[in-house]
mmCIF file of C-alpha atoms in Angstrom:
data_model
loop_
_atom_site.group_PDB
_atom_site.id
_atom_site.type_symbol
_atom_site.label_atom_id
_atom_site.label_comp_id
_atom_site.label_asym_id
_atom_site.label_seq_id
_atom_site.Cartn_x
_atom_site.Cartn_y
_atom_site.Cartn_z
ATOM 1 C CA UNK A 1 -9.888 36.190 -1.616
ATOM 2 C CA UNK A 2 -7.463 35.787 1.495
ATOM 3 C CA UNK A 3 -9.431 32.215 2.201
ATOM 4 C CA UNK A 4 -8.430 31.542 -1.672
ATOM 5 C CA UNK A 5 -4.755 32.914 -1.662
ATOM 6 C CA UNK A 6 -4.610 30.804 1.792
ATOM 7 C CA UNK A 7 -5.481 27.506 0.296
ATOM 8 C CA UNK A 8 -3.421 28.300 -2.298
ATOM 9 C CA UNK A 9 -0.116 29.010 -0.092
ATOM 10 C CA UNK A 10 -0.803 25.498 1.264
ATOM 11 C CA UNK A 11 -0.897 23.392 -1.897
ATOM 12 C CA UNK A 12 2.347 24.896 -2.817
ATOM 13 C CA UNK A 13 3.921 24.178 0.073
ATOM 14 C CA UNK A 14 2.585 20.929 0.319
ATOM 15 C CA UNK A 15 3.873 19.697 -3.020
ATOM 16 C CA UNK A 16 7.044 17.877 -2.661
ATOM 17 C CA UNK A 17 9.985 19.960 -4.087
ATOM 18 C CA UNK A 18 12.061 18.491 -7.147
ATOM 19 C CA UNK A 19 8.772 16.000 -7.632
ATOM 20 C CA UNK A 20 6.017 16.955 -10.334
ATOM 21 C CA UNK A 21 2.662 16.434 -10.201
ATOM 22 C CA UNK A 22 2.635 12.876 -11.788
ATOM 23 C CA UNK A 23 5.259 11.526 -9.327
ATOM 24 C CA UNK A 24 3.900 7.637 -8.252
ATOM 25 C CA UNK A 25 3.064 7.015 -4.672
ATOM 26 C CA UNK A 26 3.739 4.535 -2.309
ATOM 27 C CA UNK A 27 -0.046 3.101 -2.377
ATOM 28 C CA UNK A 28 -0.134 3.428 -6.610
ATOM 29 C CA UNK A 29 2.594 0.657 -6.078
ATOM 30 C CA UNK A 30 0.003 -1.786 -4.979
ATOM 31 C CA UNK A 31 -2.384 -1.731 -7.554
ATOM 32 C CA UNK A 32 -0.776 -5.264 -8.759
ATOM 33 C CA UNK A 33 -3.521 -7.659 -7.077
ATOM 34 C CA UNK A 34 -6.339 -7.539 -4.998
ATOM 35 C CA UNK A 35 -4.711 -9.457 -2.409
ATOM 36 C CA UNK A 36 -1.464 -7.597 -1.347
ATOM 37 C CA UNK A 37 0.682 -9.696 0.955
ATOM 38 C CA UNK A 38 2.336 -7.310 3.422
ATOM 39 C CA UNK A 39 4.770 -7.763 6.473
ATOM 40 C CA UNK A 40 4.578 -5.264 9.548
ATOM 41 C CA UNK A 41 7.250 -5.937 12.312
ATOM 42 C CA UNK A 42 6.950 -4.141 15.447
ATOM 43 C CA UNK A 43 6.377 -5.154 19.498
ATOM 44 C CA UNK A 44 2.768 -6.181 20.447
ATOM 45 C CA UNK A 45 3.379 -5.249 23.727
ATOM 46 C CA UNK A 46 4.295 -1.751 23.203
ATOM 47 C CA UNK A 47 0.981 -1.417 20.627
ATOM 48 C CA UNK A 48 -1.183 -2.599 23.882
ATOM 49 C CA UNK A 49 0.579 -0.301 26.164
ATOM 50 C CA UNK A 50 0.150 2.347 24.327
ATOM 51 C CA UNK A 51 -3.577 1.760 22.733
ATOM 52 C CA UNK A 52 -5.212 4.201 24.520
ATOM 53 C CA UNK A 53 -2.293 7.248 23.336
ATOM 54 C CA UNK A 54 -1.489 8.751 19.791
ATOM 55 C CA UNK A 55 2.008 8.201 20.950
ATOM 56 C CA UNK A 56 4.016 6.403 17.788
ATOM 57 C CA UNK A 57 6.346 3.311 17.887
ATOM 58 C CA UNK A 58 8.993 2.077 15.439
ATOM 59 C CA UNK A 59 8.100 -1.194 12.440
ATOM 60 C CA UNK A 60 8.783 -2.178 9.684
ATOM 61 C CA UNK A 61 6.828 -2.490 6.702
ATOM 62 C CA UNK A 62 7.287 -5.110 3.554
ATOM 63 C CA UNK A 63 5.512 -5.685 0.708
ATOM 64 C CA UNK A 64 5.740 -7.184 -1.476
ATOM 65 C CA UNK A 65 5.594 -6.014 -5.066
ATOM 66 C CA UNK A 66 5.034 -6.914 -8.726
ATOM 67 C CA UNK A 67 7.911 -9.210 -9.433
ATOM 68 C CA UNK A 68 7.201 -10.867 -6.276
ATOM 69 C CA UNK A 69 10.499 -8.911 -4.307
ATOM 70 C CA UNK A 70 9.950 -8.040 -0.896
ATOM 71 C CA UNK A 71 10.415 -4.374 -0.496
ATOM 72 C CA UNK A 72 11.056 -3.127 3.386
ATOM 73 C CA UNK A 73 10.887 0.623 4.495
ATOM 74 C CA UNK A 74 10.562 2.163 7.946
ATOM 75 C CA UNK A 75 7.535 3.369 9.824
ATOM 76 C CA UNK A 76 6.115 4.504 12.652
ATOM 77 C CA UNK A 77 2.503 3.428 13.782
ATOM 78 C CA UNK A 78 -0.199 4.545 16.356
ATOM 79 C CA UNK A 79 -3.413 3.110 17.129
ATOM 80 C CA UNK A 80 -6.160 4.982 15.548
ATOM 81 C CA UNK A 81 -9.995 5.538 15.912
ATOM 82 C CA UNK A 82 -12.181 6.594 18.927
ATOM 83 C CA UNK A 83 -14.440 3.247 19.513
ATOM 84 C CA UNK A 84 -12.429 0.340 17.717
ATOM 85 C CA UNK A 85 -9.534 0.838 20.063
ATOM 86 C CA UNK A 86 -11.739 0.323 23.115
ATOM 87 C CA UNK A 87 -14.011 -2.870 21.576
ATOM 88 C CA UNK A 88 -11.241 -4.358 19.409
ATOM 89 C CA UNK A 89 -9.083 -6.966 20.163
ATOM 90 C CA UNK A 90 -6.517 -5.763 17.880
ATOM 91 C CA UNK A 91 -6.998 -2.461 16.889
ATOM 92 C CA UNK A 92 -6.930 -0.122 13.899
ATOM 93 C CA UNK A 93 -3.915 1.431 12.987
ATOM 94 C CA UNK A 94 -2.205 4.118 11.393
ATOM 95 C CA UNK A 95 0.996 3.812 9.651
ATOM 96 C CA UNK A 96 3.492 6.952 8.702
ATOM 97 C CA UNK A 97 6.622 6.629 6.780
ATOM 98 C CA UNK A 98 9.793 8.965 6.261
ATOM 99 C CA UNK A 99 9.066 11.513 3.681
ATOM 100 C CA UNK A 100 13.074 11.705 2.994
ATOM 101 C CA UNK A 101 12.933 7.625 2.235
ATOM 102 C CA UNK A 102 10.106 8.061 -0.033
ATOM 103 C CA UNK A 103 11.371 10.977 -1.572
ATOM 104 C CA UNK A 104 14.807 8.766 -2.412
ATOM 105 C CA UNK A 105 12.888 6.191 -4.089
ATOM 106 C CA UNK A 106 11.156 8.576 -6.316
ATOM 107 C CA UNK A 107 7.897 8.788 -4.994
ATOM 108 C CA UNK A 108 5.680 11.727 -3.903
ATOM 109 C CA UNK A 109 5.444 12.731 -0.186
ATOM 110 C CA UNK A 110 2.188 10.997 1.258
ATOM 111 C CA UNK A 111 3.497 9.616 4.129
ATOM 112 C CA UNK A 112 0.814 8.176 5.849
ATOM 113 C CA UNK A 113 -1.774 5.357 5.538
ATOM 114 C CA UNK A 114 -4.677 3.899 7.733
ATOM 115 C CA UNK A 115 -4.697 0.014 8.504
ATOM 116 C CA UNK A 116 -8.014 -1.806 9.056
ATOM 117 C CA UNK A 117 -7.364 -4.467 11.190
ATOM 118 C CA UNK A 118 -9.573 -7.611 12.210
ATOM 119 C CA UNK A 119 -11.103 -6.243 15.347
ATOM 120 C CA UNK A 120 -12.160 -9.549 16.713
ATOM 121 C CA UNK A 121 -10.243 -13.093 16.029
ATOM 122 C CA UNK A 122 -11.359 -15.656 14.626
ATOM 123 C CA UNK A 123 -14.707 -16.264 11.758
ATOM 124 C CA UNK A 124 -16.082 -13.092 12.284
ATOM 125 C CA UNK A 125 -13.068 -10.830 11.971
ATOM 126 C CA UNK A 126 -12.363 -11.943 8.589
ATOM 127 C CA UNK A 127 -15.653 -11.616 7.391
ATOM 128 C CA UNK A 128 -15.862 -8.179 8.905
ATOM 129 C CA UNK A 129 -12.866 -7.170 6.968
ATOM 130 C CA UNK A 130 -13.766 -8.874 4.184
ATOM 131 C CA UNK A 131 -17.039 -7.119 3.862
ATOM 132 C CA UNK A 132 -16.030 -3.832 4.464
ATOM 133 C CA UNK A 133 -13.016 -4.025 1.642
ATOM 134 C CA UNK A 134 -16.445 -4.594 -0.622
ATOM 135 C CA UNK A 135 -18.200 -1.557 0.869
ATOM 136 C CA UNK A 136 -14.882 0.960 -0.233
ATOM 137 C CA UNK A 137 -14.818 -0.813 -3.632
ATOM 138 C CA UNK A 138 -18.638 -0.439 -4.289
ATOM 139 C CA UNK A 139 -18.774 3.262 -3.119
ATOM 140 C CA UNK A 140 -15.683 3.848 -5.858
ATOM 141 C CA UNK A 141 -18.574 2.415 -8.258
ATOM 142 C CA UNK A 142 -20.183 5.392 -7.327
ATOM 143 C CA UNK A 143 -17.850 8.148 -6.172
ATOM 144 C CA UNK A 144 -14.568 9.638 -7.720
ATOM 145 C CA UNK A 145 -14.138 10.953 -4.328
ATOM 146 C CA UNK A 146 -13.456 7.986 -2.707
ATOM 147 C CA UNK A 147 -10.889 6.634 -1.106
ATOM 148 C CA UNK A 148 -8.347 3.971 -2.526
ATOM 149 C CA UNK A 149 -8.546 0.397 -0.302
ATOM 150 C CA UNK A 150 -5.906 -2.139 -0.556
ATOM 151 C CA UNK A 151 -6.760 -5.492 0.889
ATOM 152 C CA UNK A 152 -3.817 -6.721 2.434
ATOM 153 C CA UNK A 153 -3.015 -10.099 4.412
ATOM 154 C CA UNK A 154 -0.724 -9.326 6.577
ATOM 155 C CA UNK A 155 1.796 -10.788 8.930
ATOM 156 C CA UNK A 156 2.259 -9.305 11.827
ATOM 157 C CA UNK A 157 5.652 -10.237 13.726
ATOM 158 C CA UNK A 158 6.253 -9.861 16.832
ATOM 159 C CA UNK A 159 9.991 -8.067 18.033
ATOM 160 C CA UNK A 160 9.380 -9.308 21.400
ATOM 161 C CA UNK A 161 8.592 -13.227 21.071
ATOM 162 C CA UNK A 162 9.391 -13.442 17.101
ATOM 163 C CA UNK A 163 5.318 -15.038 16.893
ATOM 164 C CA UNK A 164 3.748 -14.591 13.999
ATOM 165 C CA UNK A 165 0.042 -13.336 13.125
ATOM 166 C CA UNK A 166 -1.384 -13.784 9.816
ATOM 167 C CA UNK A 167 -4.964 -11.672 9.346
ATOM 168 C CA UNK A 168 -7.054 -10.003 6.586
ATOM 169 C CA UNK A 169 -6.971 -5.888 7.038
ATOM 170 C CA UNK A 170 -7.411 -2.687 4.565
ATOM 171 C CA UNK A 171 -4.846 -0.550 3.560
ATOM 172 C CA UNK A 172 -6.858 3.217 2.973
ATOM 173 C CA UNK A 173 -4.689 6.020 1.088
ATOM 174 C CA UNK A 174 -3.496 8.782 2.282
ATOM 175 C CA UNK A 175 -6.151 11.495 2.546
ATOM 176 C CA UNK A 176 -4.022 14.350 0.846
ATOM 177 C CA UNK A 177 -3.229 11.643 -1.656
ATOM 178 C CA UNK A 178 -6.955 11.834 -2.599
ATOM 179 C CA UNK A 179 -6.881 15.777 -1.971
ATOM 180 C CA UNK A 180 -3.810 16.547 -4.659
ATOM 181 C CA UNK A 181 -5.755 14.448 -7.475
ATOM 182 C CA UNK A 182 -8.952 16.187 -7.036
ATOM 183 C CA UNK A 183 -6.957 19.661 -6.130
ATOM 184 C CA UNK A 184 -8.197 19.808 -2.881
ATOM 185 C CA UNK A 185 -7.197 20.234 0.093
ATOM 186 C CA UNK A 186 -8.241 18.427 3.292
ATOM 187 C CA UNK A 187 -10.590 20.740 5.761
ATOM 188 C CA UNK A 188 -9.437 20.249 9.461
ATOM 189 C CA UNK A 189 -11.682 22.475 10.435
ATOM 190 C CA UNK A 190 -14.695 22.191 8.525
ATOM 191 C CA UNK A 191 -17.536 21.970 11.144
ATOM 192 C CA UNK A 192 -21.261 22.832 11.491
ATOM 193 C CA UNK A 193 -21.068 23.427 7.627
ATOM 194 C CA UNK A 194 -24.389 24.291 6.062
ATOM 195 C CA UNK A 195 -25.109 21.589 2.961
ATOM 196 C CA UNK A 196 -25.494 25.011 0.636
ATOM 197 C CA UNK A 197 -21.684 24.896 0.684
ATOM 198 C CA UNK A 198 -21.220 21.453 -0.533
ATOM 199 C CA UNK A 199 -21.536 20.066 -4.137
ATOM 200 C CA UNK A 200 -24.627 18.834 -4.402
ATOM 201 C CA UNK A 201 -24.778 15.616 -6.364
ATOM 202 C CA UNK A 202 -21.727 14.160 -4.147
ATOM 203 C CA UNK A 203 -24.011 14.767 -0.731
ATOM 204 C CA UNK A 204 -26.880 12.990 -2.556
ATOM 205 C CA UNK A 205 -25.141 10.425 -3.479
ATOM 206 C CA UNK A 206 -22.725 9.696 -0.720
ATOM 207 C CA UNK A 207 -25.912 9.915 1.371
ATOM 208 C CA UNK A 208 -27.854 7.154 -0.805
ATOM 209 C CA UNK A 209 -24.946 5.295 -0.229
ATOM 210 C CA UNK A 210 -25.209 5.219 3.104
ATOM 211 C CA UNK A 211 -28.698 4.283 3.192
ATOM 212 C CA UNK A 212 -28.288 1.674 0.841
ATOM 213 C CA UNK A 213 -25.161 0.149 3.220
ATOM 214 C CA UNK A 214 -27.190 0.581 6.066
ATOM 215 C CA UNK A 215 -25.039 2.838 7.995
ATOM 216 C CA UNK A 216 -26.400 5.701 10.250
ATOM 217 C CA UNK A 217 -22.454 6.424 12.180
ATOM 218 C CA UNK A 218 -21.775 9.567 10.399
ATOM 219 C CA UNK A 219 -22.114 13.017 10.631
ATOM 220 C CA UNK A 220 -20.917 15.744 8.082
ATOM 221 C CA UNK A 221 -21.638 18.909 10.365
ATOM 222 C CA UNK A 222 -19.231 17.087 13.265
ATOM 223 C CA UNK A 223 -17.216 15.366 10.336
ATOM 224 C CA UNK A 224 -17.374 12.187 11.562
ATOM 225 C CA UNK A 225 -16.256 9.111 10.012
ATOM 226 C CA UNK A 226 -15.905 11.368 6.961
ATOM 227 C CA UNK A 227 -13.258 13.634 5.269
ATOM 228 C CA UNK A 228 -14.510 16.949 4.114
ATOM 229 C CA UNK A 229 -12.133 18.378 0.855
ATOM 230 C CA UNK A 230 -12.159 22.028 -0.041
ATOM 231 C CA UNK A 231 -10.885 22.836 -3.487
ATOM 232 C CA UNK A 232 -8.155 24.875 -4.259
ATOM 233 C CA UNK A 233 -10.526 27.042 -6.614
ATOM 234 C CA UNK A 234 -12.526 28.287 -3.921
ATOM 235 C CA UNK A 235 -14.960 25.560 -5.266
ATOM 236 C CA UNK A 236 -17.666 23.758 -3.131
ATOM 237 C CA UNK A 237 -17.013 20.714 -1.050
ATOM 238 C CA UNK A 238 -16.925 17.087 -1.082
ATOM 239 C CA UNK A 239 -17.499 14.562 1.183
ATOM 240 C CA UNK A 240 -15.245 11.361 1.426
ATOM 241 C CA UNK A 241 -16.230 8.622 3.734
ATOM 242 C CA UNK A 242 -14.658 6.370 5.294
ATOM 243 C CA UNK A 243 -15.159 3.555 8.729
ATOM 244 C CA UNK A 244 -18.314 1.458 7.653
ATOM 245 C CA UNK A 245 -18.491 -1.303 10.442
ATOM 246 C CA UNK A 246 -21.578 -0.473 12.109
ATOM 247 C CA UNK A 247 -23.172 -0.874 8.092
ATOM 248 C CA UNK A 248 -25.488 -3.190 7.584
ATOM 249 C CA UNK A 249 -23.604 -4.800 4.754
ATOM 250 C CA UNK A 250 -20.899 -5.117 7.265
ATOM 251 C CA UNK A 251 -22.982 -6.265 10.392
ATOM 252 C CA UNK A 252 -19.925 -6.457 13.342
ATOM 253 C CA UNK A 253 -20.988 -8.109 16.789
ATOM 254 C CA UNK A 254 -20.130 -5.183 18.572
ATOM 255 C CA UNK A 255 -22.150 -2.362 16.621
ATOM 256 C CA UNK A 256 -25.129 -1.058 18.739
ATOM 257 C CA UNK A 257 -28.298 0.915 17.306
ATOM 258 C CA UNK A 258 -28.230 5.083 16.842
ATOM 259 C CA UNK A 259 -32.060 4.815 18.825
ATOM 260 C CA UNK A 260 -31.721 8.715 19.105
ATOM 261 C CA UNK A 261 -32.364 9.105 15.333
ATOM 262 C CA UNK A 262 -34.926 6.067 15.185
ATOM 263 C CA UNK A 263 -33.055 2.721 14.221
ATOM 264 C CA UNK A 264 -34.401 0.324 16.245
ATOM 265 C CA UNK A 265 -31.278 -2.231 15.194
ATOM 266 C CA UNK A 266 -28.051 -2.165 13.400
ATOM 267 C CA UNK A 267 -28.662 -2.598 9.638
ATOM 268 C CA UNK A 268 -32.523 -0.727 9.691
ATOM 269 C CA UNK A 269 -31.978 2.054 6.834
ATOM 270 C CA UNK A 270 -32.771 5.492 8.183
ATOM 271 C CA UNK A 271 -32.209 7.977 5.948
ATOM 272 C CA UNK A 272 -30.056 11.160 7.148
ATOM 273 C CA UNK A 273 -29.219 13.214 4.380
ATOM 274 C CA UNK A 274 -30.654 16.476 2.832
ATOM 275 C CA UNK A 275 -34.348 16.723 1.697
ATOM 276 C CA UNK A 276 -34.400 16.134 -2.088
ATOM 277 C CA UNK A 277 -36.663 16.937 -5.160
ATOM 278 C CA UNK A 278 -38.635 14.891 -7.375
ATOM 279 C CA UNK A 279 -36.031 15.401 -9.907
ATOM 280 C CA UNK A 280 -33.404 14.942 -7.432
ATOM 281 C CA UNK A 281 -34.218 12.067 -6.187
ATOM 282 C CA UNK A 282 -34.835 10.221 -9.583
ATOM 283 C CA UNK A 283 -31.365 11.143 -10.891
ATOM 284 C CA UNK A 284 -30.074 9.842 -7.566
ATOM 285 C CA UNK A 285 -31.870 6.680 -7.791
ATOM 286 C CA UNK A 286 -31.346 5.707 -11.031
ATOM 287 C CA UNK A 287 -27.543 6.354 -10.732
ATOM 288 C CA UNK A 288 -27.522 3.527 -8.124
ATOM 289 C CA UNK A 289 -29.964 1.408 -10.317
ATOM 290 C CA UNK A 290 -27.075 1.309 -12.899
ATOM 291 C CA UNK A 291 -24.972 0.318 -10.592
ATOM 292 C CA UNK A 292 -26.759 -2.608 -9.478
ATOM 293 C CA UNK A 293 -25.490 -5.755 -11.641
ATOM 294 C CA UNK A 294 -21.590 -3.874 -11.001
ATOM 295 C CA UNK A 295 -22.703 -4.429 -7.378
ATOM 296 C CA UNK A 296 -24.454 -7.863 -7.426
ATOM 297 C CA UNK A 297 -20.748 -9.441 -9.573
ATOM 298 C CA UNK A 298 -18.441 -7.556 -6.947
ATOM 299 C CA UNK A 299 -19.971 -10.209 -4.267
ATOM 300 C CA UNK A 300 -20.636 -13.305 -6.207
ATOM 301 C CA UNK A 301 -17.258 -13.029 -7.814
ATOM 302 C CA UNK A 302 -15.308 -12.294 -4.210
ATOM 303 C CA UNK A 303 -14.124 -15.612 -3.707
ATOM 304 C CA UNK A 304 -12.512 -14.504 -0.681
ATOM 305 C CA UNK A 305 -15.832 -14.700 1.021
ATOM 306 C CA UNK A 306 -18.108 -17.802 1.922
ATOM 307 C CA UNK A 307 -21.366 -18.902 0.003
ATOM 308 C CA UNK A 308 -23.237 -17.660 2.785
ATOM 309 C CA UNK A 309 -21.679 -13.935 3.407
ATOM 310 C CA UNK A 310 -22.150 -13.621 -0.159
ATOM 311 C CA UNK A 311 -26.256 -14.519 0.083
ATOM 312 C CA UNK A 312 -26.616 -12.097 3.348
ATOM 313 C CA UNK A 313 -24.737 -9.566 1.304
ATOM 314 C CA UNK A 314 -26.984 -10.381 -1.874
ATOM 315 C CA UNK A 315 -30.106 -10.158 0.470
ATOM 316 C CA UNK A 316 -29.155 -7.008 1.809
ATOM 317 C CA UNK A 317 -28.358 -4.874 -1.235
ATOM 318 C CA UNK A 318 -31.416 -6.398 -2.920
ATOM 319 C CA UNK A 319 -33.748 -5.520 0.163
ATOM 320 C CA UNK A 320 -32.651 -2.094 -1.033
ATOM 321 C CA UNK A 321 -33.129 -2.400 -4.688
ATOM 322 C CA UNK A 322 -36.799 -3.281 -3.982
ATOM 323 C CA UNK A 323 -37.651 -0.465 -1.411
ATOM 324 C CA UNK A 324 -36.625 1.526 -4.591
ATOM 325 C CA UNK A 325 -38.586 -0.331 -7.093
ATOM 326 C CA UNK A 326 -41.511 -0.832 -4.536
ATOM 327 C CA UNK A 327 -42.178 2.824 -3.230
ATOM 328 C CA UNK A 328 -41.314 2.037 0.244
ATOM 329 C CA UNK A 329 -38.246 4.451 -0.139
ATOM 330 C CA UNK A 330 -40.660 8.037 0.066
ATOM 331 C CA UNK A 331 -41.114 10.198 -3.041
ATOM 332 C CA UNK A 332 -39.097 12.829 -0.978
ATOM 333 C CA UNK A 333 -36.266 11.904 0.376
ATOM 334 C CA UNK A 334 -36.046 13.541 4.280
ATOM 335 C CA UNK A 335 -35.258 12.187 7.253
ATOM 336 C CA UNK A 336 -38.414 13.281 9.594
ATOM 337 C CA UNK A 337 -40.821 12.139 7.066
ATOM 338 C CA UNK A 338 -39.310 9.087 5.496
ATOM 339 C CA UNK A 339 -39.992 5.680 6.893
ATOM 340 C CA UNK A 340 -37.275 3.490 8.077
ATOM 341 C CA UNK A 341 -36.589 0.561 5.864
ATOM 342 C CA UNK A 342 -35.760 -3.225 7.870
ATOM 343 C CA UNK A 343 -32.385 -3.969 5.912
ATOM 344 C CA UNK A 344 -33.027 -7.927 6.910
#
């Protein structure tokens, strides 16, 4: 009851006074197009000096909305992640704004975003983003937990020398965003969590997902590269994930294979989620069969992306359909007894 009464202390204080629950936020204003053109003005040498720090910097950020007006409000941003910042040439970052300033333009109080950047220049950094903007949209196929993604091309200007940098990235909403629409509340804390204390059908299928992705760089009991929520009903869990570049789908230069756990190279499906039923399993499965043509027209219709990222992706996903169809996927689901599955 105190956990309960706890929880609920925080959502009231969290809601943003003199705004009501259907206040618009700063990311619902870029629902317009898939292709958001964005501005971010800061100094380039301050983000490399301070990479390896959670130590914030002034920019500004522009967008530009539906009418086509450029819209400019002030931000501070950090790098972000543990392994991008070290391998990436540019790396990830995170973005807060003023809660006052978005408070005076009517909108609610979720003040912060996370930026996917192109890691590496050139070819392969655009694909990379490219692919994993498809990866967030397909697991919102799947998932009403899921996080919102905003592909964004953005130009970066330098303070210093006034050069310009024009790249692909992500724009992810805010996680509390997420948390007030599914009255939730993110879990800082949630660690070592047994699977009892989840709901059930989100593990299986954010799990599936995973497998069908190819992507063995999570973790839900050390919460990585995921967001646990904890509803404000004392209700179980959810899982939201999130960081998908050492997927198969996505297939970056620098991801290496988890060998501990039996993939033997980046994009081999091993399967790391809970054991599941007969029953289970089928409901599971044919979920993601419906899903299938949704999944198949999301790539071919991407015109963003070449003829030939489009047939890997196509290759990849269908490599998984089959292993379904086929029987190489085991009638129970478990990681110690289940095969892994070449994604290629």
């Amino acid at each position: 009851m105190k956990t309960i009464f706890r929880t609920l202390l925080l959502v009231i204080c969290l809601t943003p006074i003199g705004l009501s629950a259907g206040t618009p936020t700063l990311f619902d204003q870029f629902g317009h197009t898939e292709l958001l053109k964005l501005e971010l003005e800061f100094s380039l040498d301050t983000m490399y000096a301070k990479v390896d720090t959670n130590e914030e910097y002034p920019a500004i950020f522009r967008y530009q909305d539906a009418h086509g007006k450029w819209v400019e409000l002030p931000s501070e941003i950090r790098a972000r992640g543990r392994y991008r910042r070290r391998v990436c040439d540019f790396p990830p970052l995170r973005i807060d704004f003023s809660k006052s300033d978005l408070r005076a333009r009517g909108l609610a109080e979720h003040d912060d975003m996370k930026l996917v950047t192109h890691c590496q220049t050139g070819k392969k950094g655009k694909e990379a983003v490219l692919r994993e903007y498809l990866v967030y949209k397909m697991y919102q196929e799947l998932s009403d937990h899921a996080l919102r993604a905003q592909l964004v091309e953005v130009t970066y200007k330098d303070t210093e020398s006034n050069q310009e940098l024009v790249k692909y990235g992500i724009l992810l909403e805010d996680i509390d965003e997420l948390a007030a629409r599914k009255a939730s509340v993110e879990c800082d804390e949630c660690f070592g969590l047994s699977t009892v204390e989840f709901q059930q059908e989100n593990l299986r299928t954010h799990a599936m997902f995973q497998y069908m992705i190819g992507n063995v760089d999570w973790s839900i009991p050390m919460s990585r590269n995921l967001k646990i929520l904890k509803p404000v009903d004392g209700g179980l869990n959810t899982v939201v994930p999130y960081d998908f570049d050492f997927s198969g789908i996505v297939n970056v230069g620098y991801a290496v294979p988890a060998r501990d756990i039996g993939q033997h190279k980046v994009g081999e499906r091993v399967y790391l989620g809970a054991e599941l039923s007969s029953s289970e399993l089928h409901s599971t499965v044919q979920l993601f069969k419906s899903r299938q043509g949704n999944f198949e027209a999301m790539v071919s219709d991407f015109d963003l992306l070449s003829r030939n990222d489009k047939r890997e992706i196509l290759e990849y996903l269908q490599s998984f359909y089959t292993a379904l169809d086929n029987g190489t996927v085991c009638a129970e689901f478990t990681a110690k007894n289940c095969p892994t599955v070449p994604g290629k």
